Amino acid sequence: MVRLLASATTVGGWYNFIGFNRLLGPHVRLAQLEEVTEAGDHYGFGRILAELGNELSIAHMERCVERWRSLGCQDDEAVLVAITGLAASYCLVGREQEALPLQEEVLKQRKRLLGPDHLDTLIAMASLASSYWSLGREQEALPLDEEVLKQQKRLLGPDHLDTLTAMANLASSYRSLGREQEALPLDEEVLKQQKRLLGPDHLNTLAAMANLAGSYWSLGREQEALPLDEEVLKQQKRLLGLDHLDTLAAMANLASSYQSLGREQEALPLDEEVLKQRKRLLGSDHLDTLAAMANLASSYRSLGREQEALPLKEEVLKQRKRLLGPDHLDTLAAMANLASSYRSLGREQEALPLKEEVLKQRKRLLGSDHLDTLAAMANLASSYRSLGREQEALPLEEEVLEKRTRLLGLDHRDTLLAMYNLLATLKALRMETDLTTLGEVALPLYERVYGVDHKDTVGVRHLVSRRAER
């Protein structure tokens, strides 16, 4: 029975039969590891289980690697494929740190055996870049993504589908580094070419549409992102069905756009549906289910329903600690989210140690100049200010503003927020000369970026036009 099932997993190749292989998932789960004897069968089972986010995929891939190596195939192509599969299994369950040395080894061997610009070498390079990106090491991912795109343009042409995938990956790296203006033309080009090559409702075209919506969203152009997100969800419902995992991802993206536009009542039922379906399809403690839980908590919080958001955030943090470890970047994001709820509920003393831990760990893992580290620094400063500890908030906010200005530019929205926060602290400390000096820079920027009547511009005008009370 196990041999028959194994044969079914590999008919026609994995990518041609991905939907069929997903149907085999429940049966593959029941197969005992010891019953599978062939390296290729372990590989087929591992790929299916990895697609389902099942950690048993790792055990199958490890057995596959062991089997091939026991046959004396140390750097044989079969071993490299198996190691690549093992690394992919680690990534799919959020264990990129364990995938990383495997991917580095595969890239090294591919370069040695095939050369630096062979297509398989470039695939290995792209996989390594993806893990660097997931671990917050975007500066290491970036040159790899740039090299992959450069070589694929040369080898395959600018409008080959693999070249367009490399272009989309590079755009994602730019976006993560706050370089949205460089990401945008790449995302636009990918969508344009995929519409031409594949048609407007091909799944890859829809993925490109979702990426372009993400770029618009990052640039504060939510009104342009929204129709793209709506179209992606509409087409994926039609092509894949309401409860397909990709449809649910599109639903989550649309909910995020609604929330950004202040349309929380429209976001809420989408977030609730995504969580419900992911629990059913993936289980309560799958990483994607936990992401949906975090999104629903965010919707509750936006609607002022903090008491409903709180237990969800506590559960997300608890499960991510268990599944990923206490210092994984996603665990730290959950910790930051929980701290924000504690603060909103007036439990600032409970929020503070969480924010201090997030900043400490992000500095260690990402470095002091990383954008996520600066976000943690801004959050901690905000708590200090709320607790009347403005003298401790001041140097943090000055550092955030200086680094965001250098990394993102003066008129980036995150830089403007840092200006606002520093203005509030300067006003609380009655540092009127510094308040006036910074206000003369901040107010024209806010008026240009947001408009003279925007609520944030009005807030800045209020801070700089009135002297601190004596």
Short mmCIF file of C-alpha atoms in Angstrom, two decimals:
data_model
loop_
_atom_site.label_atom_id
_atom_site.label_comp_id
_atom_site.label_asym_id
_atom_site.label_seq_id
_atom_site.Cartn_x
_atom_site.Cartn_y
_atom_site.Cartn_z
CA MET A 1 0.00 0.00 0.00
CA VAL A 2 2.84 2.39 0.85
CA ARG A 3 4.55 1.67 -2.50
CA LEU A 4 1.30 2.30 -4.38
CA LEU A 5 0.78 5.58 -2.53
CA ALA A 6 4.38 6.58 -3.18
CA SER A 7 3.95 5.93 -6.89
CA ALA A 8 0.87 8.15 -6.94
CA THR A 9 2.82 11.06 -5.43
CA THR A 10 5.33 11.22 -8.25
CA VAL A 11 3.23 10.65 -11.37
CA GLY A 12 3.97 13.40 -13.90
CA GLY A 13 6.18 15.42 -11.59
CA TRP A 14 5.33 17.40 -8.46
CA TYR A 15 4.36 20.74 -9.95
CA ASN A 16 2.11 19.27 -12.63
CA PHE A 17 0.05 17.43 -10.03
CA ILE A 18 0.16 19.69 -7.01
CA GLY A 19 -3.62 19.65 -6.58
CA PHE A 20 -3.77 15.86 -6.84
CA ASN A 21 -0.89 15.49 -4.41
CA ARG A 22 -2.73 17.65 -1.86
CA LEU A 23 -5.60 15.16 -2.01
CA LEU A 24 -3.14 12.43 -1.05
CA GLY A 25 -2.07 14.37 2.05
CA PRO A 26 -4.41 12.70 4.58
CA HIS A 27 -3.31 9.26 3.37
CA VAL A 28 0.38 10.15 3.42
CA ARG A 29 0.03 11.38 7.02
CA LEU A 30 -1.07 7.89 8.05
CA ALA A 31 1.93 6.14 6.53
CA GLN A 32 4.50 5.11 9.17
CA LEU A 33 7.99 6.47 8.60
CA GLU A 34 9.48 2.98 9.00
CA GLU A 35 7.21 1.58 6.27
CA VAL A 36 8.82 3.82 3.64
CA THR A 37 12.09 2.31 2.40
CA GLU A 38 13.02 3.99 -0.88
CA ALA A 39 14.76 7.38 -0.98
CA GLY A 40 12.49 8.60 -3.79
CA ASP A 41 9.40 7.61 -1.82
CA HIS A 42 10.59 9.56 1.21
CA TYR A 43 11.12 12.53 -1.11
CA GLY A 44 7.60 12.31 -2.57
CA PHE A 45 5.98 11.96 0.85
CA GLY A 46 8.11 14.80 2.20
CA ARG A 47 7.04 17.19 -0.57
CA ILE A 48 3.34 16.51 0.06
CA LEU A 49 3.63 16.91 3.82
CA ALA A 50 5.70 20.10 3.43
CA GLU A 51 2.96 21.60 1.24
CA LEU A 52 0.53 20.87 4.07
CA GLY A 53 2.85 22.46 6.67
CA ASN A 54 3.32 19.10 8.42
CA GLU A 55 6.64 18.76 10.26
CA LEU A 56 6.75 15.04 9.45
CA SER A 57 7.98 16.21 6.03
CA ILE A 58 11.33 16.96 7.66
CA ALA A 59 11.75 13.38 8.89
CA HIS A 60 11.02 12.02 5.39
CA MET A 61 13.47 14.43 3.76
CA GLU A 62 16.15 13.57 6.32
CA ARG A 63 15.65 9.86 5.56
CA CYS A 64 15.88 10.64 1.86
CA VAL A 65 19.22 12.41 2.29
CA GLU A 66 20.52 9.58 4.51
CA ARG A 67 19.49 6.92 1.97
CA TRP A 68 21.22 8.65 -0.92
CA ARG A 69 24.37 9.29 1.10
CA SER A 70 24.48 5.68 2.29
CA LEU A 71 24.75 4.72 -1.39
CA GLY A 72 27.92 6.81 -1.69
CA CYS A 73 26.29 9.76 -3.43
CA GLN A 74 27.92 12.58 -1.45
CA ASP A 75 27.57 15.48 -3.90
CA ASP A 76 25.50 13.67 -6.48
CA GLU A 77 22.59 15.52 -8.05
CA ALA A 78 20.11 13.31 -6.18
CA VAL A 79 21.62 14.31 -2.82
CA LEU A 80 21.54 18.01 -3.72
CA VAL A 81 17.88 17.72 -4.73
CA ALA A 82 17.12 15.93 -1.45
CA ILE A 83 18.99 18.54 0.62
CA THR A 84 17.10 21.26 -1.25
CA GLY A 85 13.84 19.49 -0.35
CA LEU A 86 14.88 19.22 3.30
CA ALA A 87 15.69 22.94 3.40
CA ALA A 88 12.31 23.74 1.79
CA SER A 89 10.57 21.62 4.45
CA TYR A 90 12.30 23.57 7.21
CA CYS A 91 11.23 26.85 5.58
CA LEU A 92 7.60 25.81 5.21
CA VAL A 93 7.30 25.21 8.96
CA GLY A 94 9.13 28.44 9.89
CA ARG A 95 12.54 26.89 10.67
CA GLU A 96 14.62 28.96 8.26
CA GLN A 97 17.58 29.05 10.63
CA GLU A 98 17.99 25.29 10.14
CA ALA A 99 17.44 25.59 6.38
CA LEU A 100 20.14 28.22 5.96
CA PRO A 101 23.32 26.07 6.21
CA LEU A 102 21.76 23.49 3.89
CA GLN A 103 20.96 26.14 1.28
CA GLU A 104 24.44 27.64 1.60
CA GLU A 105 25.93 24.18 1.01
CA VAL A 106 23.70 23.53 -2.03
CA LEU A 107 24.67 26.89 -3.57
CA LYS A 108 28.36 26.20 -2.94
CA GLN A 109 28.14 22.76 -4.60
CA ARG A 110 26.06 24.04 -7.51
CA LYS A 111 28.65 26.75 -8.20
CA ARG A 112 31.45 24.17 -8.07
CA LEU A 113 29.73 21.56 -10.23
CA LEU A 114 27.77 23.72 -12.67
CA GLY A 115 29.29 27.20 -12.56
CA PRO A 116 28.03 30.48 -11.12
CA ASP A 117 25.53 31.30 -13.86
CA HIS A 118 23.91 27.89 -14.45
CA LEU A 119 20.13 28.00 -14.06
CA ASP A 120 20.18 25.45 -11.21
CA THR A 121 22.82 27.56 -9.44
CA LEU A 122 20.56 30.59 -9.79
CA ILE A 123 17.60 28.64 -8.34
CA ALA A 124 19.77 27.75 -5.33
CA MET A 125 20.79 31.40 -5.01
CA ALA A 126 17.16 32.53 -5.06
CA SER A 127 16.24 29.98 -2.35
CA LEU A 128 19.08 31.19 -0.13
CA ALA A 129 18.01 34.81 -0.66
CA SER A 130 14.46 33.87 0.38
CA SER A 131 15.71 32.42 3.69
CA TYR A 132 17.87 35.47 4.37
CA TRP A 133 14.78 37.59 3.72
CA SER A 134 12.64 35.50 6.11
CA LEU A 135 15.28 35.88 8.82
CA GLY A 136 15.32 39.67 8.48
CA ARG A 137 18.71 39.63 6.73
CA GLU A 138 17.51 41.62 3.72
CA GLN A 139 20.89 43.23 3.15
CA GLU A 140 22.33 39.76 2.49
CA ALA A 141 19.35 38.74 0.35
CA LEU A 142 19.52 41.83 -1.85
CA PRO A 143 22.78 41.17 -3.81
CA LEU A 144 21.68 37.58 -4.40
CA ASP A 145 18.30 38.69 -5.75
CA GLU A 146 20.02 41.29 -7.95
CA GLU A 147 22.46 38.71 -9.31
CA VAL A 148 19.71 36.18 -10.06
CA LEU A 149 17.72 38.77 -12.00
CA LYS A 150 20.78 39.98 -13.92
CA GLN A 151 21.80 36.47 -14.98
CA GLN A 152 18.28 35.29 -15.82
CA LYS A 153 17.75 38.34 -18.01
CA ARG A 154 20.95 37.45 -19.86
CA LEU A 155 20.27 33.71 -20.13
CA LEU A 156 16.50 33.62 -20.58
CA GLY A 157 15.52 37.08 -21.73
CA PRO A 158 13.70 39.91 -19.94
CA ASP A 159 10.20 38.51 -20.36
CA HIS A 160 10.79 34.84 -19.52
CA LEU A 161 8.56 33.66 -16.68
CA ASP A 162 11.54 32.73 -14.48
CA THR A 163 13.04 36.17 -15.07
CA LEU A 164 9.76 37.73 -14.00
CA THR A 165 9.79 35.62 -10.82
CA ALA A 166 13.30 36.92 -10.07
CA MET A 167 12.06 40.46 -10.69
CA ALA A 168 9.20 39.94 -8.25
CA ASN A 169 11.64 38.60 -5.62
CA LEU A 170 13.91 41.62 -6.02
CA ALA A 171 10.92 43.94 -5.69
CA SER A 172 10.01 42.18 -2.44
CA SER A 173 13.54 42.73 -1.08
CA TYR A 174 13.43 46.40 -2.00
CA ARG A 175 10.06 46.73 -0.26
CA SER A 176 11.38 45.09 2.92
CA LEU A 177 14.25 47.58 2.99
CA GLY A 178 11.86 50.54 2.73
CA ARG A 179 12.85 51.13 -0.92
CA GLU A 180 9.28 51.05 -2.21
CA GLN A 181 9.98 53.49 -5.05
CA GLU A 182 12.46 50.98 -6.50
CA ALA A 183 10.09 48.06 -5.96
CA LEU A 184 7.15 49.72 -7.70
CA PRO A 185 8.37 49.73 -11.36
CA LEU A 186 9.49 46.11 -11.01
CA ASP A 187 6.07 45.04 -9.70
CA GLU A 188 4.37 47.00 -12.48
CA GLU A 189 6.56 45.36 -15.14
CA VAL A 190 5.96 41.86 -13.77
CA LEU A 191 2.20 42.37 -13.86
CA LYS A 192 2.28 43.86 -17.36
CA GLN A 193 4.35 40.98 -18.80
CA GLN A 194 2.43 38.23 -17.02
CA LYS A 195 -0.87 39.62 -18.29
CA ARG A 196 0.59 39.52 -21.81
CA LEU A 197 2.14 36.06 -21.52
CA LEU A 198 -0.36 34.24 -19.34
CA GLY A 199 -3.58 36.22 -19.50
CA PRO A 200 -5.31 38.46 -16.96
CA ASP A 201 -6.76 35.69 -14.81
CA HIS A 202 -3.85 33.25 -14.64
CA LEU A 203 -2.83 32.44 -11.06
CA ASN A 204 0.68 33.84 -11.58
CA THR A 205 -0.80 37.06 -12.95
CA LEU A 206 -3.02 37.31 -9.90
CA ALA A 207 0.03 36.82 -7.64
CA ALA A 208 1.75 39.69 -9.48
CA MET A 209 -1.38 41.81 -9.01
CA ALA A 210 -1.29 41.10 -5.27
CA ASN A 211 2.39 42.12 -5.12
CA LEU A 212 1.69 45.39 -6.92
CA ALA A 213 -1.14 46.07 -4.48
CA GLY A 214 1.40 45.51 -1.69
CA SER A 215 3.71 48.13 -3.20
CA TYR A 216 0.89 50.64 -3.55
CA TRP A 217 -0.08 49.91 0.04
CA SER A 218 3.51 50.49 1.27
CA LEU A 219 3.56 53.85 -0.52
CA GLY A 220 0.30 54.92 1.11
CA ARG A 221 -1.60 54.56 -2.18
CA GLU A 222 -4.32 52.39 -0.64
CA GLN A 223 -6.99 53.61 -3.07
CA GLU A 224 -4.95 52.12 -5.93
CA ALA A 225 -4.23 48.93 -4.00
CA LEU A 226 -7.86 48.26 -3.15
CA PRO A 227 -9.28 47.42 -6.62
CA LEU A 228 -6.32 45.12 -7.25
CA ASP A 229 -6.90 43.25 -3.99
CA GLU A 230 -10.62 43.01 -4.78
CA GLU A 231 -9.93 41.65 -8.27
CA VAL A 232 -7.44 39.06 -6.98
CA LEU A 233 -9.95 37.74 -4.45
CA LYS A 234 -12.78 37.68 -7.01
CA GLN A 235 -10.74 35.71 -9.54
CA GLN A 236 -9.25 33.30 -7.02
CA LYS A 237 -12.70 32.50 -5.65
CA ARG A 238 -13.77 31.71 -9.21
CA LEU A 239 -10.68 29.68 -10.14
CA LEU A 240 -9.82 27.94 -6.88
CA GLY A 241 -12.91 28.03 -4.71
CA LEU A 242 -13.78 29.85 -1.51
CA ASP A 243 -11.77 27.66 0.85
CA HIS A 244 -8.54 27.28 -1.15
CA LEU A 245 -5.47 28.43 0.79
CA ASP A 246 -4.50 30.96 -1.92
CA THR A 247 -8.03 32.40 -1.90
CA LEU A 248 -7.78 32.77 1.87
CA ALA A 249 -4.45 34.61 1.48
CA ALA A 250 -6.15 37.01 -0.98
CA MET A 251 -9.00 37.47 1.50
CA ALA A 252 -6.49 38.36 4.23
CA ASN A 253 -4.81 40.91 1.93
CA LEU A 254 -8.13 42.56 1.11
CA ALA A 255 -9.01 42.72 4.81
CA SER A 256 -5.67 44.46 5.44
CA SER A 257 -6.45 47.04 2.73
CA TYR A 258 -9.90 47.69 4.18
CA GLN A 259 -8.36 48.17 7.60
CA SER A 260 -5.78 50.62 6.24
CA LEU A 261 -8.59 52.67 4.73
CA GLY A 262 -10.48 52.78 8.02
CA ARG A 263 -13.10 50.32 6.75
CA GLU A 264 -12.71 47.99 9.73
CA GLN A 265 -16.31 46.76 9.59
CA GLU A 266 -15.63 45.34 6.11
CA ALA A 267 -12.29 43.85 7.18
CA LEU A 268 -13.72 42.02 10.18
CA PRO A 269 -15.88 39.33 8.47
CA LEU A 270 -13.03 38.57 6.06
CA ASP A 271 -10.55 38.08 8.91
CA GLU A 272 -13.07 35.91 10.76
CA GLU A 273 -13.62 33.74 7.68
CA VAL A 274 -9.89 33.31 7.03
CA LEU A 275 -9.30 32.16 10.60
CA LYS A 276 -12.27 29.79 10.53
CA GLN A 277 -11.20 28.15 7.26
CA ARG A 278 -7.50 27.90 8.14
CA LYS A 279 -8.37 26.24 11.44
CA ARG A 280 -10.44 23.71 9.49
CA LEU A 281 -7.90 23.11 6.73
CA LEU A 282 -4.59 23.43 8.57
CA GLY A 283 -5.32 23.01 12.27
CA SER A 284 -5.35 25.43 15.19
CA ASP A 285 -1.59 25.66 15.66
CA HIS A 286 -0.44 25.93 12.04
CA LEU A 287 1.68 29.03 11.44
CA ASP A 288 -0.74 30.38 8.82
CA THR A 289 -3.64 29.88 11.22
CA LEU A 290 -1.73 31.85 13.85
CA ALA A 291 -1.13 34.63 11.30
CA ALA A 292 -4.90 34.73 10.68
CA MET A 293 -5.50 34.88 14.42
CA ALA A 294 -3.11 37.83 14.70
CA ASN A 295 -4.94 39.60 11.84
CA LEU A 296 -8.32 39.08 13.48
CA ALA A 297 -6.93 40.46 16.73
CA SER A 298 -5.77 43.52 14.81
CA SER A 299 -9.30 44.01 13.41
CA TYR A 300 -10.81 43.74 16.86
CA ARG A 301 -8.30 46.28 18.14
CA SER A 302 -9.09 48.72 15.31
CA LEU A 303 -12.75 48.51 16.29
CA GLY A 304 -11.94 49.23 19.93
CA ARG A 305 -12.65 45.63 20.95
CA GLU A 306 -9.39 45.17 22.85
CA GLN A 307 -10.83 42.67 25.29
CA GLU A 308 -11.58 40.34 22.36
CA ALA A 309 -8.20 40.97 20.76
CA LEU A 310 -6.23 40.21 23.92
CA PRO A 311 -6.79 36.42 24.26
CA LEU A 312 -6.05 35.95 20.56
CA LYS A 313 -2.75 37.81 20.87
CA GLU A 314 -1.84 35.86 23.98
CA GLU A 315 -2.56 32.58 22.17
CA VAL A 316 -0.49 33.60 19.13
CA LEU A 317 2.49 34.44 21.32
CA LYS A 318 2.15 31.22 23.32
CA GLN A 319 2.00 29.02 20.22
CA ARG A 320 4.78 30.81 18.34
CA LYS A 321 7.05 30.46 21.36
CA ARG A 322 6.29 26.74 21.35
CA LEU A 323 6.63 26.21 17.60
CA LEU A 324 9.36 28.69 16.66
CA GLY A 325 11.18 29.48 19.88
CA PRO A 326 11.26 32.61 22.05
CA ASP A 327 13.57 34.66 19.83
CA HIS A 328 12.16 33.92 16.36
CA LEU A 329 11.24 37.08 14.47
CA ASP A 330 7.58 36.03 14.22
CA THR A 331 7.51 35.36 17.97
CA LEU A 332 8.90 38.84 18.58
CA ALA A 333 6.22 40.33 16.29
CA ALA A 334 3.58 38.55 18.39
CA MET A 335 5.20 39.92 21.55
CA ALA A 336 5.09 43.45 20.15
CA ASN A 337 1.42 43.02 19.23
CA LEU A 338 0.54 41.79 22.71
CA ALA A 339 2.38 44.74 24.23
CA SER A 340 0.29 47.12 22.12
CA SER A 341 -2.92 45.58 23.51
CA TYR A 342 -1.68 45.81 27.09
CA ARG A 343 -0.91 49.46 26.48
CA SER A 344 -4.33 50.15 24.95
CA LEU A 345 -5.95 48.58 28.01
CA GLY A 346 -3.96 50.84 30.34
CA ARG A 347 -1.65 47.97 31.39
CA GLU A 348 1.50 49.88 30.53
CA GLN A 349 3.57 48.18 33.22
CA GLU A 350 2.87 44.80 31.56
CA ALA A 351 3.61 46.18 28.10
CA LEU A 352 6.97 47.64 29.06
CA PRO A 353 9.04 44.45 29.66
CA LEU A 354 7.67 42.95 26.44
CA LYS A 355 8.74 46.01 24.45
CA GLU A 356 12.16 46.00 26.11
CA GLU A 357 12.61 42.32 25.21
CA VAL A 358 11.54 42.87 21.60
CA LEU A 359 14.05 45.70 21.18
CA LYS A 360 16.85 43.72 22.85
CA GLN A 361 16.31 40.64 20.65
CA ARG A 362 15.84 42.57 17.41
CA LYS A 363 19.07 44.45 18.03
CA ARG A 364 20.81 41.11 18.52
CA LEU A 365 19.21 39.37 15.54
CA LEU A 366 18.83 42.21 13.03
CA GLY A 367 21.21 44.95 14.13
CA SER A 368 20.56 48.47 15.38
CA ASP A 369 19.80 49.96 11.95
CA HIS A 370 17.17 47.46 10.79
CA LEU A 371 13.73 48.98 10.17
CA ASP A 372 12.05 46.45 12.49
CA THR A 373 14.54 47.30 15.24
CA LEU A 374 13.70 50.98 14.80
CA ALA A 375 9.98 50.17 15.03
CA ALA A 376 10.66 48.38 18.33
CA MET A 377 12.68 51.37 19.54
CA ALA A 378 9.82 53.74 18.68
CA ASN A 379 7.33 51.51 20.50
CA LEU A 380 9.48 51.40 23.63
CA ALA A 381 9.92 55.18 23.56
CA SER A 382 6.15 55.55 23.33
CA SER A 383 5.71 53.49 26.51
CA TYR A 384 8.33 55.53 28.33
CA ARG A 385 6.50 58.70 27.31
CA SER A 386 3.16 57.30 28.52
CA LEU A 387 4.73 56.48 31.87
CA GLY A 388 6.07 60.03 32.25
CA ARG A 389 9.64 58.87 31.53
CA GLU A 390 10.23 61.32 28.68
CA GLN A 391 13.95 61.63 29.43
CA GLU A 392 14.32 57.94 28.59
CA ALA A 393 12.12 58.27 25.50
CA LEU A 394 14.08 61.24 24.09
CA PRO A 395 17.34 59.55 22.99
CA LEU A 396 15.43 56.62 21.51
CA GLU A 397 13.20 58.90 19.44
CA GLU A 398 16.16 60.98 18.30
CA GLU A 399 17.91 57.80 17.14
CA VAL A 400 14.81 56.55 15.34
CA LEU A 401 14.39 59.85 13.49
CA GLU A 402 18.07 60.09 12.53
CA LYS A 403 18.20 56.53 11.18
CA ARG A 404 14.85 56.60 9.38
CA THR A 405 15.84 59.86 7.71
CA ARG A 406 19.07 58.25 6.53
CA LEU A 407 17.49 54.94 5.47
CA LEU A 408 14.11 56.04 4.13
CA GLY A 409 14.32 59.74 3.38
CA LEU A 410 12.69 62.75 5.02
CA ASP A 411 9.27 62.39 3.41
CA HIS A 412 8.72 58.68 4.10
CA ARG A 413 5.67 58.06 6.27
CA ASP A 414 7.67 56.23 8.94
CA THR A 415 10.13 59.13 9.13
CA LEU A 416 7.24 61.57 9.48
CA LEU A 417 5.79 59.46 12.30
CA ALA A 418 9.17 59.57 14.05
CA MET A 419 9.10 63.37 13.75
CA TYR A 420 5.64 63.50 15.28
CA ASN A 421 6.70 61.31 18.21
CA LEU A 422 9.79 63.38 18.88
CA LEU A 423 7.74 66.59 18.72
CA ALA A 424 5.39 65.17 21.37
CA THR A 425 8.32 64.33 23.65
CA LEU A 426 9.99 67.70 23.15
CA LYS A 427 6.72 69.41 24.02
CA ALA A 428 6.28 67.28 27.17
CA LEU A 429 9.85 68.21 28.21
CA ARG A 430 9.22 71.92 27.40
CA MET A 431 12.23 72.00 25.07
CA GLU A 432 10.72 74.85 23.09
CA THR A 433 13.74 75.78 20.96
CA ASP A 434 14.17 72.21 19.72
CA LEU A 435 10.39 71.92 19.29
CA THR A 436 10.28 75.02 17.08
CA THR A 437 13.31 73.95 15.03
CA LEU A 438 11.94 70.48 14.32
CA GLY A 439 8.43 71.85 13.74
CA GLU A 440 9.74 74.14 10.98
CA VAL A 441 10.95 71.03 9.16
CA ALA A 442 8.04 68.73 10.01
CA LEU A 443 5.02 70.92 9.23
CA PRO A 444 5.83 71.67 5.55
CA LEU A 445 6.60 67.97 5.00
CA TYR A 446 3.29 66.90 6.52
CA GLU A 447 1.40 69.48 4.45
CA ARG A 448 3.08 68.27 1.25
CA VAL A 449 2.75 64.52 1.91
CA TYR A 450 -0.65 64.38 3.62
CA GLY A 451 -2.30 67.70 2.76
CA VAL A 452 -3.01 70.74 4.92
CA ASP A 453 -6.28 69.42 6.35
CA HIS A 454 -5.20 65.84 7.12
CA LYS A 455 -5.66 64.90 10.77
CA ASP A 456 -1.93 64.13 11.19
CA THR A 457 -0.98 67.51 9.72
CA VAL A 458 -3.42 69.19 12.08
CA GLY A 459 -1.82 67.27 14.94
CA VAL A 460 1.65 68.51 14.04
CA ARG A 461 0.36 72.06 13.68
CA HIS A 462 -1.20 71.76 17.14
CA LEU A 463 2.09 70.56 18.66
CA VAL A 464 4.27 73.28 17.18
CA SER A 465 1.90 76.25 17.36
CA ARG A 466 1.13 76.08 21.07
CA ARG A 467 3.73 76.56 23.76
CA ALA A 468 4.04 73.91 26.42
CA GLU A 469 1.99 74.87 29.45
CA ARG A 470 3.93 76.31 32.32
#
